[in-house]
Amino acid sequence: MAVANSFVTGGSFNCDYLSSTSCSSSSSPSVDHQVRFFGSRRRIKPLVYWTRSHSLSPKCELSSDSVVKNGKKESRTSSLSALELLKTSAADRYTKESSSIMVIGLNIHTAPVEVREKVSIPEAQWPQAIRELCSLNHIEEAAVLSTCNRIEIYALALAQNRGIKEVTEWMSKFSGVPVTELCQHRFLLYNQDATQHLFEVAAGLDSLVLGEGQILAQVKQVIKNGQGVPGFGRKISELFKRAITTGKRVRTETNISSGSVSVSSAAVELALLKLPEYSSSTARVLIVGTGKMGKLVIRHLVAKGCKKMVVVNRTEDRVAAIREELTDTDIVYKPFSELLACAAQADVIFTCTASKAPLFIKESVQALPSVNFEDGDQKLFIDISVPRNVEPSVAELEGAGVYNVDDLKEVVEANKEDRLRKKMEAETIIAEEVKQFEALKDSLETVPTIKKLRAYAERIRSAEVDKCLSKMGDDIPQNKKKAIYDLSLGIVNKLLHGPMQHLKCDGAENRTLSEILENMHALNRIFGLDTEISVLEEKVRAKMEQNQKQSS
C-alpha cells in the first residue's frame, strides 16, 4: 500500500488498550508483519474474521474500574472511570494541543476478501455509521470509505489511543468480529500519514489497479453522503475535499490513468484469459447486476468485441438505458427469477451486485443442466462483488472456475510497469498537496484562540464605548456615535494585528508549527483564555454526560 514514508504501526499505542484480551504476538502469531506495496515495505498492524451483525447501533462499553474504600471494594461508574483514566494514564493524557486525524482500516493489501466483505459497510449506511462513531466519547468527527477493495474509517479523535480503542470496538460490534482478530488485518495511520494515505487512495496509487479512476468517484461519494450529517465536520470534510483535488491533479498532470485498467476491465481481461478457446464475440456472457460496476463490465465487454449478452437485474429500467446507449449490442434482459436458467446457458458469469447473501451456492450450481463442456472446459464465475456473490465452495465443483477481486492481480501485473514510472511523478504532487493541507489544518488549530482573543477584546471595547457614551448624555448625534465606535474598533484591530499574525499558519512568515503553538499558549496565559487541553477535556466530559443520559 502506497502510504506515508513510515507506515505507522501504532507508535506508542499498546494493543492492550483495545480489549481486555491482549492483541500481543503471543496470542496472534501474525500481529506484526511486513507487506510489500508497489516496491516499498510498510510495517502494518492488523484486524479480524467475523460474522455480520445487522444492527448498526453498537455501544462502545468502557470497562468498569474499582477502588477500595473503608475496606470494601466499590465500583466506579464507567464514565467516571474513563475520565479519571483519561487524566491519570501517562499514555492517554492530553499532551497535545489538538485532536488527531487517524484512519483505521482494512484493504486489499492487508486483508483477504473473506475478511473485507464482513467488515464492509453499505453506502446507504455510511451516514448512520458516522453518527454512531461520533457518539463515542473520544470521536469528534468521522467519515467512512467502504469499497470492494477497502473499508477505512477516518476520525478526528480527542485522545488518540482511546479513539483507536473505541472505533475498533465499534467495528467489532458492528461486524461481530473479535477485536483480537481485527488486529491481524488492520492498519493504523495518524495525522500527516493519514492525510498522505487518503491522497494516495484518491489518486489511485493505493488501488490494486494503479491509477484506476473509479476510486476518485467513491471518495466523492464520501462527501456527498456526509453532507448535513452531524459528525462529518470541518476538518474531515476539508481532508476529503483536498483529497479529491489531489486525485484530479495527479490524473491531469501525470496521465497515470491513460491505458490503465479498472477492476471491471481487469475482470473482463481475466475472463478472456481463462477462456482462451472462446473469442470475445462467441463466448456466452451473463452479467448479474447493473450498478456502477455492472455497467462498466458491459462497456468493457463491448470494447472487446462482445456483441451479445444477457443481463439479469431486478428491474428492466437500467438495462433499457444501457441498451439505448449501446445500440450496436444485443443486450437481453432477464429477471432474477430466471437467474439459474440463464447461468446454465452461459460460459462466463460476471456478478456485481450489492447482495449480502451469495447468489450462487454449491448446491444450485451443481444442479445446473449440463452445458456440454468439452474436457478441460469450465463455467467461469467472475465475482467482483464485496460481499461476494458466489459461494467459495462452488470452486470445488468440476467444471466450475471461481475468481474474485483478489484474483485480478494476474491481469494487473501485465501493464503495471509503465504506470509505476508515472507513480513517482504523482508522489511529488501528493507531497505538495499534503504540505498545503497540513498548513490549512494547522491554521485551524489556532482558530479557537483567535476567536477567544477577539471576543475578549470586543467585550472590553464594547463596555468602554458604552461607558463613554453614557457619560456624554443621550443627545449625541448619530455620526459622532459612529465616529467613537470606529475609533474604538480601529484601536482594537491595530492592537490585535500583531498577535493575530503570530497565530497564522499560512507560511507567509516561515514560522514553524511549534512557534505558533508557543504563541497560542502565551496568549492563553496572558489574557486568561481557555487552553486547548481544557477544551478537549470539556468536550469529552460533555459527550460522556450525553451518552449517560441516552442510556438511562
Tab-separated table of N, CA and C in Angstrom, residues 257-374:
chain	number	residue	atom	x	y	z
A	257	SER	N	-3.654	7.548	-15.509
A	257	SER	CA	-4.800	6.689	-15.818
A	257	SER	C	-4.849	6.271	-17.281
A	258	SER	N	-4.010	6.876	-18.130
A	258	SER	CA	-4.089	6.537	-19.552
A	258	SER	C	-3.638	5.102	-19.773
A	259	GLY	N	-4.472	4.347	-20.431
A	259	GLY	CA	-4.154	2.956	-20.723
A	259	GLY	C	-4.251	2.046	-19.528
A	260	SER	N	-4.667	2.566	-18.380
A	260	SER	CA	-4.763	1.723	-17.189
A	260	SER	C	-6.066	0.949	-17.200
A	261	VAL	N	-6.121	-0.087	-16.408
A	261	VAL	CA	-7.337	-0.878	-16.318
A	261	VAL	C	-8.023	-0.607	-14.997
A	262	SER	N	-9.322	-0.749	-14.985
A	262	SER	CA	-10.095	-0.655	-13.755
A	262	SER	C	-10.389	-2.068	-13.287
A	263	VAL	N	-11.035	-2.188	-12.136
A	263	VAL	CA	-11.415	-3.504	-11.636
A	263	VAL	C	-12.315	-4.204	-12.643
A	264	SER	N	-13.252	-3.452	-13.224
A	264	SER	CA	-14.194	-4.054	-14.168
A	264	SER	C	-13.496	-4.502	-15.451
A	265	SER	N	-12.582	-3.674	-15.982
A	265	SER	CA	-11.887	-4.070	-17.209
A	265	SER	C	-10.925	-5.222	-16.936
A	266	ALA	N	-10.315	-5.238	-15.745
A	266	ALA	CA	-9.444	-6.357	-15.380
A	266	ALA	C	-10.252	-7.641	-15.277
A	267	ALA	N	-11.498	-7.525	-14.808
A	267	ALA	CA	-12.362	-8.707	-14.725
A	267	ALA	C	-12.652	-9.262	-16.114
A	268	VAL	N	-12.892	-8.379	-17.073
A	268	VAL	CA	-13.137	-8.823	-18.450
A	268	VAL	C	-11.882	-9.455	-19.030
A	269	GLU	N	-10.727	-8.834	-18.789
A	269	GLU	CA	-9.464	-9.394	-19.273
A	269	GLU	C	-9.213	-10.781	-18.686
A	270	LEU	N	-9.506	-10.919	-17.399
A	270	LEU	CA	-9.305	-12.211	-16.736
A	270	LEU	C	-10.204	-13.286	-17.344
A	271	ALA	N	-11.447	-12.922	-17.631
A	271	ALA	CA	-12.379	-13.884	-18.228
A	271	ALA	C	-11.858	-14.374	-19.580
A	272	LEU	N	-11.390	-13.434	-20.416
A	272	LEU	CA	-10.878	-13.824	-21.735
A	272	LEU	C	-9.592	-14.631	-21.609
A	273	LEU	N	-8.818	-14.340	-20.570
A	273	LEU	CA	-7.581	-15.088	-20.347
A	273	LEU	C	-7.880	-16.530	-19.949
A	274	LYS	N	-8.929	-16.708	-19.157
A	274	LYS	CA	-9.278	-18.041	-18.679
A	274	LYS	C	-10.143	-18.830	-19.660
A	275	LEU	N	-10.647	-18.162	-20.693
A	275	LEU	CA	-11.434	-18.834	-21.722
A	275	LEU	C	-10.753	-18.658	-23.084
A	276	PRO	N	-9.542	-19.154	-23.241
A	276	PRO	CA	-8.784	-18.870	-24.468
A	276	PRO	C	-9.412	-19.452	-25.720
A	277	GLU	N	-10.212	-20.523	-25.558
A	277	GLU	CA	-10.795	-21.131	-26.750
A	277	GLU	C	-11.971	-20.334	-27.290
A	278	TYR	N	-12.448	-19.362	-26.498
A	278	TYR	CA	-13.555	-18.520	-26.951
A	278	TYR	C	-13.012	-17.157	-27.368
A	279	SER	N	-13.627	-16.579	-28.353
A	279	SER	CA	-13.335	-15.187	-28.677
A	279	SER	C	-14.347	-14.326	-27.952
A	280	SER	N	-14.066	-13.033	-27.893
A	280	SER	CA	-14.986	-12.134	-27.192
A	280	SER	C	-16.350	-12.094	-27.877
A	281	SER	N	-16.379	-12.466	-29.152
A	281	SER	CA	-17.646	-12.391	-29.881
A	281	SER	C	-18.471	-13.669	-29.792
A	282	THR	N	-17.843	-14.795	-29.398
A	282	THR	CA	-18.572	-16.071	-29.353
A	282	THR	C	-18.885	-16.558	-27.950
A	283	ALA	N	-18.176	-16.073	-26.945
A	283	ALA	CA	-18.448	-16.514	-25.572
A	283	ALA	C	-19.841	-16.087	-25.144
A	284	ARG	N	-20.553	-16.985	-24.497
A	284	ARG	CA	-21.892	-16.677	-23.990
A	284	ARG	C	-21.742	-16.027	-22.615
A	285	VAL	N	-22.153	-14.776	-22.544
A	285	VAL	CA	-21.854	-13.951	-21.374
A	285	VAL	C	-23.129	-13.602	-20.610
A	286	LEU	N	-23.030	-13.708	-19.286
A	286	LEU	CA	-24.120	-13.299	-18.394
A	286	LEU	C	-23.574	-12.288	-17.404
A	287	ILE	N	-24.251	-11.156	-17.281
A	287	ILE	CA	-23.891	-10.141	-16.281
A	287	ILE	C	-25.035	-10.050	-15.281
A	288	VAL	N	-24.714	-10.146	-14.001
A	288	VAL	CA	-25.720	-10.064	-12.948
A	288	VAL	C	-25.522	-8.751	-12.192
A	289	GLY	N	-26.474	-7.830	-12.356
A	289	GLY	CA	-26.390	-6.536	-11.696
A	289	GLY	C	-26.006	-5.434	-12.658
A	290	THR	N	-26.676	-4.288	-12.552
A	290	THR	CA	-26.381	-3.152	-13.445
A	290	THR	C	-26.070	-1.889	-12.661
A	291	GLY	N	-25.395	-2.064	-11.530
A	291	GLY	CA	-24.898	-0.892	-10.798
A	291	GLY	C	-23.699	-0.305	-11.528
A	292	LYS	N	-22.916	0.517	-10.832
A	292	LYS	CA	-21.764	1.161	-11.463
A	292	LYS	C	-20.803	0.134	-12.053
A	293	MET	N	-20.501	-0.915	-11.262
A	293	MET	CA	-19.550	-1.918	-11.713
A	293	MET	C	-20.120	-2.728	-12.869
A	294	GLY	N	-21.404	-3.086	-12.788
A	294	GLY	CA	-22.039	-3.861	-13.842
A	294	GLY	C	-22.040	-3.129	-15.174
A	295	LYS	N	-22.350	-1.832	-15.143
A	295	LYS	CA	-22.364	-1.045	-16.378
A	295	LYS	C	-20.961	-0.960	-16.986
A	296	LEU	N	-19.943	-0.830	-16.136
A	296	LEU	CA	-18.568	-0.780	-16.643
A	296	LEU	C	-18.164	-2.103	-17.266
A	297	VAL	N	-18.585	-3.213	-16.659
A	297	VAL	CA	-18.284	-4.530	-17.233
A	297	VAL	C	-18.888	-4.640	-18.631
A	298	ILE	N	-20.127	-4.208	-18.765
A	298	ILE	CA	-20.807	-4.267	-20.069
A	298	ILE	C	-20.043	-3.439	-21.098
A	299	ARG	N	-19.643	-2.229	-20.732
A	299	ARG	CA	-18.918	-1.365	-21.670
A	299	ARG	C	-17.586	-1.991	-22.097
A	300	HIS	N	-16.869	-2.583	-21.132
A	300	HIS	CA	-15.582	-3.194	-21.462
A	300	HIS	C	-15.769	-4.435	-22.330
A	301	LEU	N	-16.834	-5.188	-22.111
A	301	LEU	CA	-17.121	-6.344	-22.962
A	301	LEU	C	-17.381	-5.908	-24.408
A	302	VAL	N	-18.156	-4.829	-24.542
A	302	VAL	CA	-18.443	-4.302	-25.879
A	302	VAL	C	-17.148	-3.844	-26.555
A	303	ALA	N	-16.264	-3.195	-25.777
A	303	ALA	CA	-14.988	-2.733	-26.323
A	303	ALA	C	-14.123	-3.895	-26.798
A	304	LYS	N	-14.316	-5.083	-26.196
A	304	LYS	CA	-13.556	-6.278	-26.577
A	304	LYS	C	-14.226	-7.051	-27.706
A	305	GLY	N	-15.334	-6.521	-28.208
A	305	GLY	CA	-15.972	-7.157	-29.351
A	305	GLY	C	-17.176	-8.009	-29.048
A	306	CYS	N	-17.595	-8.031	-27.777
A	306	CYS	CA	-18.773	-8.813	-27.399
A	306	CYS	C	-20.030	-8.086	-27.889
A	307	LYS	N	-20.806	-8.734	-28.745
A	307	LYS	CA	-21.968	-8.096	-29.352
A	307	LYS	C	-23.296	-8.623	-28.818
A	308	LYS	N	-23.250	-9.655	-27.979
A	308	LYS	CA	-24.479	-10.202	-27.424
A	308	LYS	C	-24.237	-10.659	-25.994
A	309	MET	N	-25.135	-10.312	-25.105
A	309	MET	CA	-25.002	-10.694	-23.699
A	309	MET	C	-26.367	-10.693	-23.037
A	310	VAL	N	-26.469	-11.439	-21.952
A	310	VAL	CA	-27.692	-11.489	-21.149
A	310	VAL	C	-27.421	-10.753	-19.842
A	311	VAL	N	-28.349	-9.913	-19.449
A	311	VAL	CA	-28.204	-9.157	-18.209
A	311	VAL	C	-29.375	-9.485	-17.285
A	312	VAL	N	-29.065	-9.969	-16.093
A	312	VAL	CA	-30.071	-10.237	-15.076
A	312	VAL	C	-30.076	-9.083	-14.088
A	313	ASN	N	-31.245	-8.494	-13.880
A	313	ASN	CA	-31.367	-7.375	-12.950
A	313	ASN	C	-32.765	-7.393	-12.332
A	314	ARG	N	-32.924	-6.696	-11.228
A	314	ARG	CA	-34.233	-6.704	-10.558
A	314	ARG	C	-35.282	-5.969	-11.384
A	315	THR	N	-34.868	-4.910	-12.077
A	315	THR	CA	-35.801	-4.169	-12.935
A	315	THR	C	-35.173	-3.990	-14.312
A	316	GLU	N	-36.013	-3.690	-15.289
A	316	GLU	CA	-35.525	-3.561	-16.655
A	316	GLU	C	-35.102	-2.134	-16.999
A	317	ASP	N	-35.439	-1.168	-16.162
A	317	ASP	CA	-35.184	0.242	-16.485
A	317	ASP	C	-33.718	0.508	-16.809
A	318	ARG	N	-32.814	0.055	-15.921
A	318	ARG	CA	-31.385	0.320	-16.136
A	318	ARG	C	-30.869	-0.406	-17.377
A	319	VAL	N	-31.352	-1.607	-17.583
A	319	VAL	CA	-30.922	-2.367	-18.758
A	319	VAL	C	-31.361	-1.651	-20.034
A	320	ALA	N	-32.580	-1.112	-20.030
A	320	ALA	CA	-33.092	-0.381	-21.191
A	320	ALA	C	-32.235	0.849	-21.467
A	321	ALA	N	-31.797	1.539	-20.399
A	321	ALA	CA	-30.954	2.731	-20.565
A	321	ALA	C	-29.606	2.361	-21.186
A	322	ILE	N	-29.031	1.233	-20.733
A	322	ILE	CA	-27.752	0.784	-21.298
A	322	ILE	C	-27.941	0.368	-22.753
A	323	ARG	N	-29.070	-0.270	-23.031
A	323	ARG	CA	-29.364	-0.716	-24.395
A	323	ARG	C	-29.465	0.483	-25.348
A	324	GLU	N	-30.044	1.570	-24.869
A	324	GLU	CA	-30.150	2.779	-25.704
A	324	GLU	C	-28.776	3.394	-25.967
A	325	GLU	N	-27.905	3.277	-24.988
A	325	GLU	CA	-26.556	3.846	-25.132
A	325	GLU	C	-25.699	3.009	-26.075
A	326	LEU	N	-25.825	1.685	-25.987
A	326	LEU	CA	-25.010	0.773	-26.798
A	326	LEU	C	-25.904	0.131	-27.862
A	327	THR	N	-26.228	0.903	-28.862
A	327	THR	CA	-27.226	0.481	-29.851
A	327	THR	C	-26.762	-0.676	-30.728
A	328	ASP	N	-25.443	-0.875	-30.849
A	328	ASP	CA	-24.929	-1.937	-31.719
A	328	ASP	C	-24.798	-3.277	-31.001
A	329	THR	N	-25.233	-3.333	-29.739
A	329	THR	CA	-25.080	-4.551	-28.948
A	329	THR	C	-26.437	-5.145	-28.611
A	330	ASP	N	-26.537	-6.473	-28.722
A	330	ASP	CA	-27.773	-7.182	-28.389
A	330	ASP	C	-27.752	-7.509	-26.893
A	331	ILE	N	-28.457	-6.705	-26.122
A	331	ILE	CA	-28.497	-6.902	-24.666
A	331	ILE	C	-29.879	-7.433	-24.292
A	332	VAL	N	-29.913	-8.652	-23.765
A	332	VAL	CA	-31.171	-9.316	-23.420
A	332	VAL	C	-31.410	-9.208	-21.922
A	333	TYR	N	-32.527	-8.659	-21.540
A	333	TYR	CA	-32.864	-8.532	-20.113
A	333	TYR	C	-33.594	-9.769	-19.617
A	334	LYS	N	-33.228	-10.236	-18.412
A	334	LYS	CA	-33.926	-11.319	-17.734
A	334	LYS	C	-34.096	-10.949	-16.261
A	335	PRO	N	-35.248	-11.292	-15.667
A	335	PRO	CA	-35.455	-11.002	-14.240
A	335	PRO	C	-34.673	-11.985	-13.358
A	336	PHE	N	-34.581	-11.665	-12.075
A	336	PHE	CA	-33.815	-12.507	-11.150
A	336	PHE	C	-34.420	-13.905	-11.007
A	337	SER	N	-35.701	-14.033	-11.271
A	337	SER	CA	-36.336	-15.348	-11.168
A	337	SER	C	-35.764	-16.341	-12.180
A	338	GLU	N	-35.101	-15.845	-13.224
A	338	GLU	CA	-34.533	-16.713	-14.253
A	338	GLU	C	-33.003	-16.781	-14.155
A	339	LEU	N	-32.457	-16.399	-13.000
A	339	LEU	CA	-31.003	-16.344	-12.832
A	339	LEU	C	-30.334	-17.681	-13.120
A	340	LEU	N	-30.808	-18.763	-12.500
A	340	LEU	CA	-30.161	-20.062	-12.660
A	340	LEU	C	-30.310	-20.591	-14.076
A	341	ALA	N	-31.458	-20.363	-14.681
A	341	ALA	CA	-31.668	-20.809	-16.064
A	341	ALA	C	-30.703	-20.094	-17.004
A	342	CYS	N	-30.486	-18.801	-16.758
A	342	CYS	CA	-29.541	-18.033	-17.585
A	342	CYS	C	-28.106	-18.510	-17.339
A	343	ALA	N	-27.787	-18.803	-16.083
A	343	ALA	CA	-26.441	-19.272	-15.747
A	343	ALA	C	-26.129	-20.596	-16.415
A	344	ALA	N	-27.140	-21.443	-16.577
A	344	ALA	CA	-26.939	-22.750	-17.207
A	344	ALA	C	-26.486	-22.611	-18.653
A	345	GLN	N	-26.870	-21.523	-19.297
A	345	GLN	CA	-26.554	-21.325	-20.714
A	345	GLN	C	-25.351	-20.433	-20.944
A	346	ALA	N	-24.675	-20.013	-19.881
A	346	ALA	CA	-23.568	-19.057	-20.009
A	346	ALA	C	-22.216	-19.740	-19.893
A	347	ASP	N	-21.242	-19.192	-20.611
A	347	ASP	CA	-19.851	-19.647	-20.482
A	347	ASP	C	-19.135	-18.892	-19.361
A	348	VAL	N	-19.443	-17.625	-19.248
A	348	VAL	CA	-18.809	-16.798	-18.214
A	348	VAL	C	-19.881	-15.926	-17.574
A	349	ILE	N	-19.836	-15.861	-16.266
A	349	ILE	CA	-20.850	-15.137	-15.493
A	349	ILE	C	-20.144	-14.079	-14.645
A	350	PHE	N	-20.484	-12.827	-14.874
A	350	PHE	CA	-19.958	-11.731	-14.055
A	350	PHE	C	-21.006	-11.373	-13.002
A	351	THR	N	-20.632	-11.381	-11.735
A	351	THR	CA	-21.562	-10.984	-10.677
A	351	THR	C	-21.071	-9.692	-10.050
A	352	CYS	N	-21.939	-8.707	-9.997
A	352	CYS	CA	-21.561	-7.390	-9.459
A	352	CYS	C	-22.795	-6.733	-8.837
A	353	THR	N	-23.323	-7.330	-7.787
A	353	THR	CA	-24.476	-6.775	-7.085
A	353	THR	C	-24.084	-6.435	-5.653
A	354	ALA	N	-24.995	-5.780	-4.958
A	354	ALA	CA	-24.771	-5.409	-3.553
A	354	ALA	C	-25.406	-6.425	-2.604
A	355	SER	N	-25.786	-7.584	-3.120
A	355	SER	CA	-26.430	-8.595	-2.286
A	355	SER	C	-25.517	-9.035	-1.147
A	356	LYS	N	-26.070	-9.130	0.048
A	356	LYS	CA	-25.283	-9.566	1.206
A	356	LYS	C	-25.182	-11.087	1.261
A	357	ALA	N	-26.120	-11.776	0.615
A	357	ALA	CA	-26.122	-13.239	0.587
A	357	ALA	C	-25.650	-13.725	-0.778
A	358	PRO	N	-24.946	-14.866	-0.857
A	358	PRO	CA	-24.486	-15.391	-2.148
A	358	PRO	C	-25.657	-15.659	-3.095
A	359	LEU	N	-25.472	-15.330	-4.364
A	359	LEU	CA	-26.483	-15.611	-5.385
A	359	LEU	C	-26.309	-17.012	-5.955
A	360	PHE	N	-25.060	-17.508	-5.919
A	360	PHE	CA	-24.764	-18.850	-6.415
A	360	PHE	C	-24.123	-19.657	-5.285
A	361	ILE	N	-24.804	-20.726	-4.887
A	361	ILE	CA	-24.252	-21.620	-3.877
A	361	ILE	C	-23.928	-22.956	-4.536
A	362	LYS	N	-23.151	-23.758	-3.857
A	362	LYS	CA	-22.645	-25.004	-4.442
A	362	LYS	C	-23.774	-25.900	-4.928
A	363	GLU	N	-24.826	-26.053	-4.121
A	363	GLU	CA	-25.913	-26.959	-4.474
A	363	GLU	C	-26.643	-26.515	-5.737
A	364	SER	N	-26.898	-25.178	-5.848
A	364	SER	CA	-27.643	-24.694	-7.011
A	364	SER	C	-26.819	-24.798	-8.286
A	365	VAL	N	-25.504	-24.536	-8.196
A	365	VAL	CA	-24.644	-24.637	-9.378
A	365	VAL	C	-24.487	-26.099	-9.796
A	366	GLN	N	-24.367	-26.964	-8.802
A	366	GLN	CA	-24.227	-28.385	-9.093
A	366	GLN	C	-25.451	-28.937	-9.821
A	367	ALA	N	-26.618	-28.344	-9.557
A	367	ALA	CA	-27.869	-28.810	-10.154
A	367	ALA	C	-28.138	-28.216	-11.530
A	368	LEU	N	-27.268	-27.319	-12.005
A	368	LEU	CA	-27.490	-26.709	-13.319
A	368	LEU	C	-27.426	-27.763	-14.416
A	369	PRO	N	-28.287	-27.679	-15.420
A	369	PRO	CA	-28.217	-28.619	-16.548
A	369	PRO	C	-26.860	-28.539	-17.233
A	370	SER	N	-26.401	-29.647	-17.756
A	370	SER	CA	-25.106	-29.694	-18.426
A	370	SER	C	-25.103	-28.752	-19.626
A	371	VAL	N	-23.971	-28.100	-19.842
A	371	VAL	CA	-23.825	-27.209	-20.995
A	371	VAL	C	-22.939	-27.882	-22.042
A	372	ASN	N	-22.691	-29.189	-21.844
A	372	ASN	CA	-21.891	-29.972	-22.789
A	372	ASN	C	-20.485	-29.409	-22.987
A	373	PHE	N	-19.846	-29.088	-21.866
A	373	PHE	CA	-18.461	-28.647	-21.953
A	373	PHE	C	-17.580	-29.799	-22.433
A	374	GLU	N	-16.580	-29.464	-23.220
A	374	GLU	CA	-15.585	-30.450	-23.592
A	374	GLU	C	-14.609	-30.606	-22.424
